[in-house]
Structures are given as C-alpha cells and as structure tokens.
Amino acid sequence: MTNKMGTMPMNKLLLSMALPMMISMLVQALYNIVDSVFVSMINENALTAVSLAFPIQSLMIALSTGTGVGINAVLSRSLGEKNQENVNKAAENGVFLAIVSYVLFLIIGLLIAKPFYLSQTKNEEIVSYGVTYLTIVCICSIGMFTQMTFEKLLQSTGRTMYTMVTQSIGAVINIIFDPILIFGLFGFPKLGVAGAAAATVFGQAVAGTLAILFNVKVNKDIQLDFRKFRPDKMMIGKIYAVGVPSIIMQAIGSVMTYGMNLILIQFTSTATAVFGVYFKVQSFIFMPVFGLNNGMVPIVAYNYGAGSKKRVKHVTRLSITYAVSIMLIGLLVFQIFPDKLLAMFNASENMLAIGVPALRIISISFMFAGFCIVMGSVFQALGNGVYSLVVSVARQLIVLLPAAYLLSLTGNVNNVWWAFPIAELMSLSMTLFFYGRINRKIISKIGEPALMPEE
C-alpha cells in the first residue's frame, strides 16, 4: 500500500495532516488561557505563582516534544524507506524514553520546586502557591509524557485526526475541572491553586490513555511488542540526533523565561504576571503554527526518505505561506485589542499600564516569527536540527536576554519588551543564511543516488 504522504496532492495532504493538529493546539492554547483566567480569580499573586512555574513546565514539554520530534522523524523516514523493523524499534524505544523522562521530573517535583521559587521571589504567598502547583504538576506528569509520545506515533504515520481527539478531550477535561476544583463546585473540595494543577494532570492522564488505545486499535503501521524489548543504543542515538537539538532549543526557552522573570520582578511582580499572561495569550497565535509544523515534519521526512525533491519544496512553501498569514493576524489582534486581552485576566489598572505597551511591542516580532518557526522544523526534518538549535541559542540567550537586561538598566520596564523584536530580526537573518546552505547541500540534491538515505 502506498502511503498518502508520497502521493496525495500537497495542499490537501498538508491540510489533512495539519488542520486536526492546529485545531487541537488551539484547544490546548484555550485551556492554557482558561487555566490562568480562573487562577487570576484567586488573586494576582496566584497568577504570578503559576506564571513563575512556566520555565519548569516548558522544560517538561521540551523534553517530551523534543524526543517526540526525534521519534517522528526517524519513524516517518523509516516508513518512506519501507523499513518495518526500524519503524517498530523507533516506536518502542520512544516509549522507553518517555518513562525515563517522567522519572526525571518526578525527582524534580520532589526536590527542586521550593528552591526554584525561592530563587525568584521571597514573597511567601507566591512561593506557597507556586510550590503547591509545581509539585503536583511534576509528580503526576506521567500522563503528559504518555500523551506526547503516543500522539507522536500517530502523527508520524499520518493519523493526525486521532491526535486532535486526544488533545481536545484532554484540554476540555482540564477546562471543565479547573473551576470545579479551584472553587469547590458541585460538592468537590475547594483546592485553589492545587485544583488548577489537579485539573491539568487529570486531563493529561485521560488524553495519554486515549492515545495508547488509538495506537493499539488503529495504528497498523506500527507493531508495538515489549515482551522481548531491550533499549537499543543505536536507535536511541538516532532519535536523539534529531531530538536533542529540539529539546535544547525548547529548553533554552525555559532559561529565557526564567531570566526574563528575574529581570522583570526587579520592577514589580505585576510585570512578571504580565509576561506570564503574554505567554498564555500568544500561545493562541503560535500553537496553530506549531500544529502546522507537526503536520509538515512527517511529510518532509517521508518525501526526503522517498527521494522526492519537488514535494519537499512544495510543502515547505505552503507551510511558510500559512504560518506567516497566521502570525500577521496575531499581530493585528495584539496591536488593536491589547486591553481586551489583558481584561480576561482580571487586570488591575497597574497591570494594564504595564501590559498594553508590552503586548504591542512584543507582537512586532510576529512579522518574522512564522517564517523562522517553519524553517526551523524543515531543518529538523532533514536531519539538520543543529541549525535550528544555533538560531534558537543566538535568539534567546545571546541576543534577547542580554538586550532585555541592558534595556532594564534604563529603569523603564516598557523598554525591556523591545528585546523581543530585536532578537527576532537576528533570528530571521540567521535562518535565511542556514536555509541557503541546506538548500545547496541537501534539498537541491534530494533524489540523487549519492544523497539517498542510507540503510
């Protein structure tokens, strides 16, 4: 049977694979926002506490999605090469890596939560809320790692409709249980910030269970069999060859967020809350682009494995067009309605005074971000994730954080936000440079015998 990734008309293929994930990512973004909206109803310190947890949470997501990107690329390429043994090996070793990753965050939840908060603030209420929230999210993260891994197995074989179902159901459960557990509705105990964490991990656990069931029942391209399983060093190496740059790239986001929190909290904890709100609201713009990418990566990897240069180029062009269009819509929304976006989070006058210029200034970077995000994923799908890594390190650690720190020395918090457009411009120039290289060395030679994938 011919896989649709090698034959279906490209626009139809990309939309059929990406739209379910874009919709599910939008639902994910919605639950991120709703989560913070309900927490903000407790008080601003609760919102700040949840915002300060973001670096650890994004580190967790970095490890799970980065490993998933590696599994996805290796598995899709093996499908393109008709190598069933490698397909199964990639899937089984991916599940093993998810369990190892969970154990790591179980330890972080038990040992690191309190020191992590104390390194950022001495406000006792913020620390108390934050430690409660982060401990629950880390100790019960098995659902998230299960969900991410088994969804990637579905994505890599083109069954993205099922990932839309799992992600959407998980997010909807979270949204429903957030107010119930935070405020103690319908006879449930009033748990406050702990309720927000409990709702999150419950939604992840349900989604993870569903993702396992879908793989067992409908994913016939993969045969999982753990009876004689042993970790395969070579396969884990292949997964991480693609995945580690992606993990580091997203982990850098954690470092950047942590650094920005330290810079902003010197002004006021409200500035940190604004930054947290920005991250929640911008996810509504960025998540669909990431969903588009998730649909694109297996198509690029499959057609690279199958030696089809024309289809690799076509899907790249289409993805850039869609991504840039989404980001421009986001830019308009942030420029025209920043006060309305902040009002969702019970914003005080002080929060509006800081937040309105913040959202307008940061969103200028959206003009360039769509192109850079898509090309970063193309680099990964072609086995050159290191290019994406270099761009990400330069953008967030070499330019953004130092620029934010230097601008903070002016004593005006509004100046700090300009670090984002400055960093994105640098990211654009580096991405264009690396695209020129990868186009010459790999894309232009796809299908030639010397560059056909080994094995």
Tab-separated table of C-alpha atoms in Angstrom:
chain	number	residue	atom	x	y	z
A	1	MET	CA	0.000	0.000	0.000
A	2	THR	CA	1.353	3.438	-0.921
A	3	ASN	CA	1.447	5.927	1.950
A	4	LYS	CA	-0.605	9.088	1.252
A	5	MET	CA	2.430	11.240	2.198
A	6	GLY	CA	4.059	10.275	-1.110
A	7	THR	CA	1.042	10.588	-3.419
A	8	MET	CA	-1.749	12.915	-2.196
A	9	PRO	CA	-1.920	16.453	-3.730
A	10	MET	CA	0.244	18.582	-1.443
A	11	ASN	CA	-2.169	21.274	-0.256
A	12	LYS	CA	-4.817	18.663	0.529
A	13	LEU	CA	-2.208	16.460	2.261
A	14	LEU	CA	-0.779	19.289	4.381
A	15	LEU	CA	-4.229	20.492	5.436
A	16	SER	CA	-5.452	16.948	6.139
A	17	MET	CA	-2.452	16.332	8.400
A	18	ALA	CA	-2.041	19.801	9.904
A	19	LEU	CA	-5.627	21.025	10.451
A	20	PRO	CA	-6.518	18.413	13.098
A	21	MET	CA	-3.338	19.306	14.983
A	22	MET	CA	-3.883	23.048	14.523
A	23	ILE	CA	-7.384	22.688	15.971
A	24	SER	CA	-6.153	20.572	18.882
A	25	MET	CA	-3.319	23.042	19.502
A	26	LEU	CA	-5.886	25.868	19.555
A	27	VAL	CA	-7.858	23.932	22.167
A	28	GLN	CA	-4.581	23.468	24.106
A	29	ALA	CA	-3.967	27.225	23.904
A	30	LEU	CA	-7.532	27.861	25.052
A	31	TYR	CA	-7.032	25.673	28.111
A	32	ASN	CA	-3.740	27.466	28.871
A	33	ILE	CA	-5.619	30.755	28.873
A	34	VAL	CA	-8.646	29.445	30.788
A	35	ASP	CA	-6.298	27.923	33.392
A	36	SER	CA	-4.762	31.339	34.091
A	37	VAL	CA	-8.116	33.166	33.894
A	38	PHE	CA	-9.505	31.024	36.731
A	39	VAL	CA	-6.270	31.264	38.749
A	40	SER	CA	-6.348	35.079	38.379
A	41	MET	CA	-9.753	34.994	40.115
A	42	ILE	CA	-7.981	33.822	43.299
A	43	ASN	CA	-5.668	36.861	43.270
A	44	GLU	CA	-2.734	38.387	41.361
A	45	ASN	CA	-0.168	36.512	43.496
A	46	ALA	CA	-1.731	33.208	42.437
A	47	LEU	CA	-1.449	34.283	38.782
A	48	THR	CA	2.192	35.297	39.351
A	49	ALA	CA	2.928	31.948	41.047
A	50	VAL	CA	1.561	29.961	38.102
A	51	SER	CA	3.452	32.260	35.684
A	52	LEU	CA	6.719	31.611	37.556
A	53	ALA	CA	6.176	27.822	37.165
A	54	PHE	CA	6.344	28.205	33.390
A	55	PRO	CA	10.119	27.583	32.971
A	56	ILE	CA	9.876	24.117	34.611
A	57	GLN	CA	6.662	23.270	32.778
A	58	SER	CA	8.162	24.306	29.452
A	59	LEU	CA	11.262	22.217	30.274
A	60	MET	CA	8.950	19.235	30.703
A	61	ILE	CA	7.267	19.996	27.378
A	62	ALA	CA	10.711	20.495	25.784
A	63	LEU	CA	11.868	17.027	26.770
A	64	SER	CA	8.642	15.288	25.727
A	65	THR	CA	8.075	17.101	22.422
A	66	GLY	CA	11.782	17.148	21.505
A	67	THR	CA	12.022	13.392	21.993
A	68	GLY	CA	8.762	13.120	20.046
A	69	VAL	CA	10.232	15.115	17.142
A	70	GLY	CA	13.115	12.625	17.052
A	71	ILE	CA	10.749	9.637	17.108
A	72	ASN	CA	8.593	11.275	14.435
A	73	ALA	CA	11.497	11.989	12.059
A	74	VAL	CA	13.133	8.537	12.424
A	75	LEU	CA	9.820	6.711	12.158
A	76	SER	CA	8.492	8.676	9.159
A	77	ARG	CA	11.789	8.288	7.321
A	78	SER	CA	11.791	4.528	8.036
A	79	LEU	CA	8.250	4.336	6.627
A	80	GLY	CA	9.439	6.135	3.478
A	81	GLU	CA	12.272	3.601	3.188
A	82	LYS	CA	9.828	0.679	3.796
A	83	ASN	CA	11.935	-0.454	6.800
A	84	GLN	CA	9.362	-2.021	9.174
A	85	GLU	CA	11.912	-3.233	11.725
A	86	ASN	CA	13.202	0.321	12.260
A	87	VAL	CA	9.631	1.649	12.451
A	88	ASN	CA	8.866	-0.696	15.368
A	89	LYS	CA	12.225	-0.081	17.049
A	90	ALA	CA	11.767	3.693	16.917
A	91	ALA	CA	8.317	3.414	18.495
A	92	GLU	CA	9.341	1.011	21.288
A	93	ASN	CA	12.459	2.951	22.236
A	94	GLY	CA	10.427	6.164	22.167
A	95	VAL	CA	8.030	4.762	24.786
A	96	PHE	CA	11.023	3.696	26.922
A	97	LEU	CA	12.461	7.236	26.744
A	98	ALA	CA	9.099	8.702	27.849
A	99	ILE	CA	9.223	6.618	31.056
A	100	VAL	CA	12.829	7.687	31.768
A	101	SER	CA	11.820	11.335	31.238
A	102	TYR	CA	8.924	11.008	33.695
A	103	VAL	CA	11.220	9.657	36.427
A	104	LEU	CA	13.462	12.715	35.990
A	105	PHE	CA	10.546	15.136	36.577
A	106	LEU	CA	9.216	13.080	39.467
A	107	ILE	CA	12.568	13.789	41.181
A	108	ILE	CA	12.399	17.493	40.216
A	109	GLY	CA	8.899	17.747	41.709
A	110	LEU	CA	10.025	16.216	44.986
A	111	LEU	CA	13.324	18.086	45.413
A	112	ILE	CA	13.510	21.234	43.267
A	113	ALA	CA	10.142	23.046	43.469
A	114	LYS	CA	10.770	25.115	46.612
A	115	PRO	CA	14.400	26.157	45.865
A	116	PHE	CA	13.250	27.072	42.330
A	117	TYR	CA	10.624	29.517	43.638
A	118	LEU	CA	12.855	30.979	46.340
A	119	SER	CA	15.446	31.801	43.674
A	120	GLN	CA	12.875	34.107	42.034
A	121	THR	CA	10.930	35.727	44.876
A	122	LYS	CA	10.769	35.998	48.664
A	123	ASN	CA	7.006	36.713	48.670
A	124	GLU	CA	5.696	33.948	50.955
A	125	GLU	CA	2.235	33.736	49.358
A	126	ILE	CA	3.665	33.433	45.830
A	127	VAL	CA	6.154	30.767	46.996
A	128	SER	CA	3.428	28.807	48.814
A	129	TYR	CA	1.065	28.854	45.825
A	130	GLY	CA	3.879	28.041	43.414
A	131	VAL	CA	5.397	25.103	45.300
A	132	THR	CA	1.937	23.500	45.642
A	133	TYR	CA	1.191	23.932	41.934
A	134	LEU	CA	4.575	22.821	40.584
A	135	THR	CA	4.918	19.793	42.873
A	136	ILE	CA	1.597	18.333	41.695
A	137	VAL	CA	2.315	19.055	38.008
A	138	CYS	CA	5.753	17.348	38.133
A	139	ILE	CA	4.930	14.333	40.324
A	140	CYS	CA	1.867	13.500	38.214
A	141	SER	CA	3.488	14.211	34.811
A	142	ILE	CA	3.335	10.565	33.636
A	143	GLY	CA	0.085	11.435	31.792
A	144	MET	CA	1.769	14.213	29.837
A	145	PHE	CA	4.766	12.083	28.779
A	146	THR	CA	2.453	9.234	27.756
A	147	GLN	CA	0.198	11.583	25.820
A	148	MET	CA	3.045	13.330	23.954
A	149	THR	CA	4.799	10.101	22.962
A	150	PHE	CA	1.798	8.135	21.744
A	151	GLU	CA	0.427	11.161	19.893
A	152	LYS	CA	3.754	11.437	18.039
A	153	LEU	CA	3.408	7.777	16.970
A	154	LEU	CA	0.000	8.610	15.487
A	155	GLN	CA	1.333	11.777	13.805
A	156	SER	CA	4.351	10.062	12.265
A	157	THR	CA	2.101	7.600	10.409
A	158	GLY	CA	-0.264	10.346	9.207
A	159	ARG	CA	-3.109	9.650	11.679
A	160	THR	CA	-3.391	13.204	12.917
A	161	MET	CA	-7.179	13.129	13.319
A	162	TYR	CA	-6.718	10.877	16.353
A	163	THR	CA	-4.235	13.279	17.965
A	164	MET	CA	-6.831	16.025	17.564
A	165	VAL	CA	-9.278	13.875	19.510
A	166	THR	CA	-6.837	13.038	22.347
A	167	GLN	CA	-5.538	16.595	22.740
A	168	SER	CA	-9.000	18.125	22.547
A	169	ILE	CA	-10.549	15.740	25.079
A	170	GLY	CA	-7.621	16.262	27.474
A	171	ALA	CA	-7.904	20.030	27.177
A	172	VAL	CA	-11.702	20.067	27.529
A	173	ILE	CA	-11.477	17.929	30.707
A	174	ASN	CA	-8.942	20.420	32.073
A	175	ILE	CA	-11.179	23.382	31.229
A	176	ILE	CA	-14.234	21.731	32.862
A	177	PHE	CA	-12.439	20.671	36.042
A	178	ASP	CA	-10.461	23.925	36.520
A	179	PRO	CA	-13.295	25.962	38.090
A	180	ILE	CA	-14.779	22.872	39.800
A	181	LEU	CA	-11.557	22.031	41.669
A	182	ILE	CA	-10.271	25.605	42.171
A	183	PHE	CA	-13.521	26.949	43.673
A	184	GLY	CA	-15.047	23.725	45.065
A	185	LEU	CA	-18.174	23.481	42.885
A	186	PHE	CA	-20.750	20.600	42.835
A	187	GLY	CA	-19.614	19.214	46.185
A	188	PHE	CA	-15.916	18.970	45.259
A	189	PRO	CA	-13.380	20.352	47.761
A	190	LYS	CA	-12.140	23.952	47.208
A	191	LEU	CA	-8.473	23.367	46.320
A	192	GLY	CA	-7.397	26.779	44.965
A	193	VAL	CA	-4.103	26.661	43.043
A	194	ALA	CA	-3.788	22.909	43.797
A	195	GLY	CA	-7.095	22.453	41.957
A	196	ALA	CA	-5.665	24.080	38.828
A	197	ALA	CA	-2.721	21.647	38.932
A	198	ALA	CA	-5.001	18.652	39.582
A	199	ALA	CA	-7.245	19.557	36.641
A	200	THR	CA	-4.192	19.821	34.376
A	201	VAL	CA	-2.737	16.402	35.267
A	202	PHE	CA	-6.159	14.715	35.141
A	203	GLY	CA	-6.708	15.987	31.583
A	204	GLN	CA	-3.238	14.764	30.575
A	205	ALA	CA	-3.826	11.314	32.082
A	206	VAL	CA	-7.096	10.843	30.165
A	207	ALA	CA	-5.503	12.053	26.900
A	208	GLY	CA	-2.491	9.757	27.409
A	209	THR	CA	-4.729	6.722	27.991
A	210	LEU	CA	-6.735	7.520	24.843
A	211	ALA	CA	-3.543	7.929	22.773
A	212	ILE	CA	-2.371	4.449	23.857
A	213	LEU	CA	-5.751	2.940	22.930
A	214	PHE	CA	-5.751	4.592	19.483
A	215	ASN	CA	-2.258	3.258	18.748
A	216	VAL	CA	-3.217	-0.269	19.755
A	217	LYS	CA	-6.513	-0.229	17.834
A	218	VAL	CA	-5.898	1.781	14.639
A	219	ASN	CA	-2.172	2.377	14.059
A	220	LYS	CA	-1.413	-0.613	11.837
A	221	ASP	CA	1.872	0.852	10.533
A	222	ILE	CA	3.470	0.218	13.938
A	223	GLN	CA	3.588	-3.108	15.774
A	224	LEU	CA	4.485	-2.490	19.414
A	225	ASP	CA	5.758	-5.561	21.256
A	226	PHE	CA	7.528	-5.089	24.601
A	227	ARG	CA	7.799	-8.763	25.570
A	228	LYS	CA	11.427	-9.022	24.430
A	229	PHE	CA	12.212	-5.309	24.498
A	230	ARG	CA	15.720	-4.106	25.276
A	231	PRO	CA	16.781	-0.452	24.913
A	232	ASP	CA	18.610	-0.093	21.581
A	233	LYS	CA	21.545	2.322	21.866
A	234	MET	CA	21.756	2.915	18.119
A	235	MET	CA	18.048	3.694	17.778
A	236	ILE	CA	18.055	5.951	20.863
A	237	GLY	CA	21.075	7.704	19.303
A	238	LYS	CA	19.146	8.258	16.045
A	239	ILE	CA	16.100	9.588	17.913
A	240	TYR	CA	18.201	11.995	19.946
A	241	ALA	CA	20.330	13.046	16.955
A	242	VAL	CA	17.170	14.794	15.732
A	243	GLY	CA	15.515	15.239	19.131
A	244	VAL	CA	18.313	16.726	21.270
A	245	PRO	CA	18.625	19.941	19.255
A	246	SER	CA	14.840	20.299	19.544
A	247	ILE	CA	14.954	19.572	23.306
A	248	ILE	CA	17.765	22.067	23.872
A	249	MET	CA	16.023	24.590	21.634
A	250	GLN	CA	12.857	24.468	23.720
A	251	ALA	CA	14.790	24.167	26.990
A	252	ILE	CA	16.504	27.417	26.039
A	253	GLY	CA	13.008	28.899	26.146
A	254	SER	CA	12.846	27.832	29.816
A	255	VAL	CA	16.159	29.548	30.542
A	256	MET	CA	14.983	32.668	28.694
A	257	THR	CA	11.682	32.767	30.621
A	258	TYR	CA	13.468	32.252	33.944
A	259	GLY	CA	15.943	35.039	33.077
A	260	MET	CA	13.140	37.400	31.998
A	261	ASN	CA	11.246	36.686	35.237
A	262	LEU	CA	14.352	37.645	37.236
A	263	ILE	CA	14.736	40.881	35.231
A	264	LEU	CA	11.044	41.835	35.416
A	265	ILE	CA	10.494	41.045	39.099
A	266	GLN	CA	13.077	43.745	39.892
A	267	PHE	CA	10.468	46.257	38.664
A	268	THR	CA	7.351	44.668	40.220
A	269	SER	CA	5.701	41.234	40.462
A	270	THR	CA	2.949	42.697	38.221
A	271	ALA	CA	5.475	42.912	35.351
A	272	THR	CA	6.152	39.183	35.825
A	273	ALA	CA	2.405	38.479	35.790
A	274	VAL	CA	2.113	40.479	32.530
A	275	PHE	CA	4.897	38.384	30.992
A	276	GLY	CA	3.081	35.213	32.094
A	277	VAL	CA	-0.170	36.483	30.586
A	278	TYR	CA	1.647	37.342	27.334
A	279	PHE	CA	2.910	33.765	27.068
A	280	LYS	CA	-0.577	32.382	27.613
A	281	VAL	CA	-2.228	34.705	25.069
A	282	GLN	CA	0.498	34.404	22.409
A	283	SER	CA	0.071	30.625	22.512
A	284	PHE	CA	-3.273	31.226	20.765
A	285	ILE	CA	-1.275	32.545	17.789
A	286	PHE	CA	1.794	30.294	17.977
A	287	MET	CA	0.070	26.978	18.751
A	288	PRO	CA	-1.672	26.726	15.348
A	289	VAL	CA	1.715	27.360	13.679
A	290	PHE	CA	3.250	24.563	15.764
A	291	GLY	CA	0.307	22.352	14.755
A	292	LEU	CA	1.013	23.211	11.112
A	293	ASN	CA	4.652	22.248	11.687
A	294	ASN	CA	3.672	18.939	13.255
A	295	GLY	CA	1.711	18.151	10.108
A	296	MET	CA	4.565	19.267	7.841
A	297	VAL	CA	7.509	17.443	9.506
A	298	PRO	CA	6.462	13.855	8.666
A	299	ILE	CA	5.651	14.940	5.077
A	300	VAL	CA	9.128	16.459	4.629
A	301	ALA	CA	10.828	13.483	6.318
A	302	TYR	CA	8.834	10.917	4.305
A	303	ASN	CA	9.485	12.586	0.943
A	304	TYR	CA	13.149	13.118	1.812
A	305	GLY	CA	13.362	9.367	2.527
A	306	ALA	CA	11.479	8.626	-0.705
A	307	GLY	CA	13.729	10.980	-2.743
A	308	SER	CA	11.051	13.468	-3.869
A	309	LYS	CA	12.650	16.940	-4.014
A	310	LYS	CA	9.583	18.533	-5.634
A	311	ARG	CA	7.269	17.517	-2.778
A	312	VAL	CA	9.739	18.619	-0.093
A	313	LYS	CA	9.949	22.095	-1.675
A	314	HIS	CA	6.200	22.323	-2.246
A	315	VAL	CA	5.222	21.526	1.346
A	316	THR	CA	7.848	23.978	2.643
A	317	ARG	CA	6.448	26.834	0.529
A	318	LEU	CA	2.852	26.100	1.534
A	319	SER	CA	3.752	25.885	5.236
A	320	ILE	CA	5.560	29.241	5.167
A	321	THR	CA	2.554	30.905	3.469
A	322	TYR	CA	0.103	29.595	6.069
A	323	ALA	CA	2.395	30.331	9.040
A	324	VAL	CA	3.137	33.934	8.021
A	325	SER	CA	-0.598	34.562	7.432
A	326	ILE	CA	-1.482	33.292	10.929
A	327	MET	CA	1.236	35.412	12.559
A	328	LEU	CA	0.072	38.581	10.745
A	329	ILE	CA	-3.475	38.043	12.050
A	330	GLY	CA	-1.967	37.672	15.530
A	331	LEU	CA	-0.021	40.905	15.097
A	332	LEU	CA	-3.222	42.809	14.233
A	333	VAL	CA	-5.093	41.401	17.249
A	334	PHE	CA	-2.269	42.318	19.645
A	335	GLN	CA	-1.961	45.832	18.205
A	336	ILE	CA	-5.703	46.619	18.228
A	337	PHE	CA	-7.049	44.790	21.327
A	338	PRO	CA	-4.254	44.543	23.974
A	339	ASP	CA	-6.510	45.915	26.737
A	340	LYS	CA	-9.255	43.386	25.910
A	341	LEU	CA	-6.726	40.516	26.047
A	342	LEU	CA	-5.479	41.628	29.477
A	343	ALA	CA	-9.017	42.209	30.779
A	344	MET	CA	-9.622	38.434	30.586
A	345	PHE	CA	-7.149	38.041	33.472
A	346	ASN	CA	-8.822	40.491	35.887
A	347	ALA	CA	-6.107	43.032	35.048
A	348	SER	CA	-5.726	45.877	37.553
A	349	GLU	CA	-5.029	49.435	36.368
A	350	ASN	CA	-1.362	48.826	37.165
A	351	MET	CA	-1.353	45.621	35.115
A	352	LEU	CA	-2.995	47.391	32.159
A	353	ALA	CA	-0.472	50.236	32.333
A	354	ILE	CA	2.408	47.753	32.030
A	355	GLY	CA	0.632	45.192	29.829
A	356	VAL	CA	-0.823	47.254	26.959
A	357	PRO	CA	2.543	48.603	25.694
A	358	ALA	CA	4.138	45.202	26.415
A	359	LEU	CA	1.764	43.296	24.121
A	360	ARG	CA	2.029	45.910	21.361
A	361	ILE	CA	5.831	45.995	21.413
A	362	ILE	CA	6.463	42.232	21.707
A	363	SER	CA	3.976	41.398	18.932
A	364	ILE	CA	6.062	43.338	16.375
A	365	SER	CA	8.294	40.233	16.377
A	366	PHE	CA	5.367	38.167	14.977
A	367	MET	CA	6.107	39.583	11.494
A	368	PHE	CA	9.254	37.455	11.239
A	369	ALA	CA	8.463	34.555	13.578
A	370	GLY	CA	6.241	32.487	11.231
A	371	PHE	CA	8.956	32.014	8.602
A	372	CYS	CA	11.612	31.232	11.227
A	373	ILE	CA	9.455	28.624	13.006
A	374	VAL	CA	8.628	26.715	9.804
A	375	MET	CA	12.215	26.734	8.539
A	376	GLY	CA	13.482	25.522	11.913
A	377	SER	CA	11.222	22.469	11.580
A	378	VAL	CA	12.323	21.887	7.968
A	379	PHE	CA	15.948	21.825	9.182
A	380	GLN	CA	14.982	19.206	11.792
A	381	ALA	CA	13.003	17.047	9.356
A	382	LEU	CA	16.017	16.945	7.014
A	383	GLY	CA	18.262	15.801	9.867
A	384	ASN	CA	19.921	19.208	10.439
A	385	GLY	CA	18.338	20.130	13.752
A	386	VAL	CA	21.623	21.704	14.816
A	387	TYR	CA	20.842	24.712	12.558
A	388	SER	CA	17.583	25.283	14.445
A	389	LEU	CA	19.493	24.934	17.697
A	390	VAL	CA	22.088	27.543	16.749
A	391	VAL	CA	19.385	30.042	15.722
A	392	SER	CA	17.463	29.444	18.951
A	393	VAL	CA	20.519	29.808	21.204
A	394	ALA	CA	21.519	33.022	19.414
A	395	ARG	CA	17.999	34.463	19.547
A	396	GLN	CA	17.123	33.749	23.168
A	397	LEU	CA	20.418	33.615	25.069
A	398	ILE	CA	22.909	35.681	23.056
A	399	VAL	CA	20.545	38.480	21.952
A	400	LEU	CA	17.199	38.518	23.800
A	401	LEU	CA	18.284	38.127	27.450
A	402	PRO	CA	21.325	40.447	27.288
A	403	ALA	CA	19.247	43.037	25.370
A	404	ALA	CA	16.444	42.792	27.948
A	405	TYR	CA	18.940	43.222	30.798
A	406	LEU	CA	20.646	46.221	29.182
A	407	LEU	CA	17.280	47.837	28.402
A	408	SER	CA	16.169	47.241	32.017
A	409	LEU	CA	19.050	49.448	33.168
A	410	THR	CA	17.138	52.435	31.731
A	411	GLY	CA	14.733	51.992	34.659
A	412	ASN	CA	11.700	51.869	32.315
A	413	VAL	CA	10.004	48.460	32.084
A	414	ASN	CA	8.486	49.400	28.677
A	415	ASN	CA	11.979	49.423	27.143
A	416	VAL	CA	12.585	45.789	28.173
A	417	TRP	CA	9.952	44.492	25.742
A	418	TRP	CA	11.909	45.805	22.729
A	419	ALA	CA	14.356	42.916	23.253
A	420	PHE	CA	11.824	40.623	21.510
A	421	PRO	CA	11.647	42.353	18.091
A	422	ILE	CA	15.435	42.897	18.183
A	423	ALA	CA	16.046	39.175	18.788
A	424	GLU	CA	13.547	38.097	16.107
A	425	LEU	CA	15.259	40.214	13.443
A	426	MET	CA	18.546	38.490	14.214
A	427	SER	CA	16.760	35.106	14.087
A	428	LEU	CA	15.402	35.926	10.606
A	429	SER	CA	18.831	36.792	9.198
A	430	MET	CA	20.401	33.596	10.599
A	431	THR	CA	17.509	31.417	9.367
A	432	LEU	CA	17.899	32.805	5.821
A	433	PHE	CA	21.636	32.100	5.938
A	434	PHE	CA	21.143	28.469	7.049
A	435	TYR	CA	18.347	27.920	4.509
A	436	GLY	CA	20.768	28.923	1.753
A	437	ARG	CA	23.237	26.308	2.993
A	438	ILE	CA	20.716	23.478	3.418
A	439	ASN	CA	19.175	24.234	0.015
A	440	ARG	CA	22.572	23.904	-1.684
A	441	LYS	CA	23.794	20.858	0.208
A	442	ILE	CA	20.632	18.777	0.721
A	443	ILE	CA	17.367	20.000	-0.825
A	444	SER	CA	18.787	20.585	-4.320
A	445	LYS	CA	20.298	17.057	-4.286
A	446	ILE	CA	17.320	15.064	-2.964
A	447	GLY	CA	16.742	12.033	-5.192
A	448	GLU	CA	20.335	11.829	-6.438
A	449	PRO	CA	21.897	8.406	-5.698
A	450	ALA	CA	24.768	9.856	-3.644
A	451	LEU	CA	22.351	11.547	-1.266
A	452	MET	CA	19.693	8.886	-0.935
A	453	PRO	CA	19.408	7.969	2.780
A	454	GLU	CA	21.487	5.054	3.958
A	455	GLU	CA	20.003	1.791	5.226
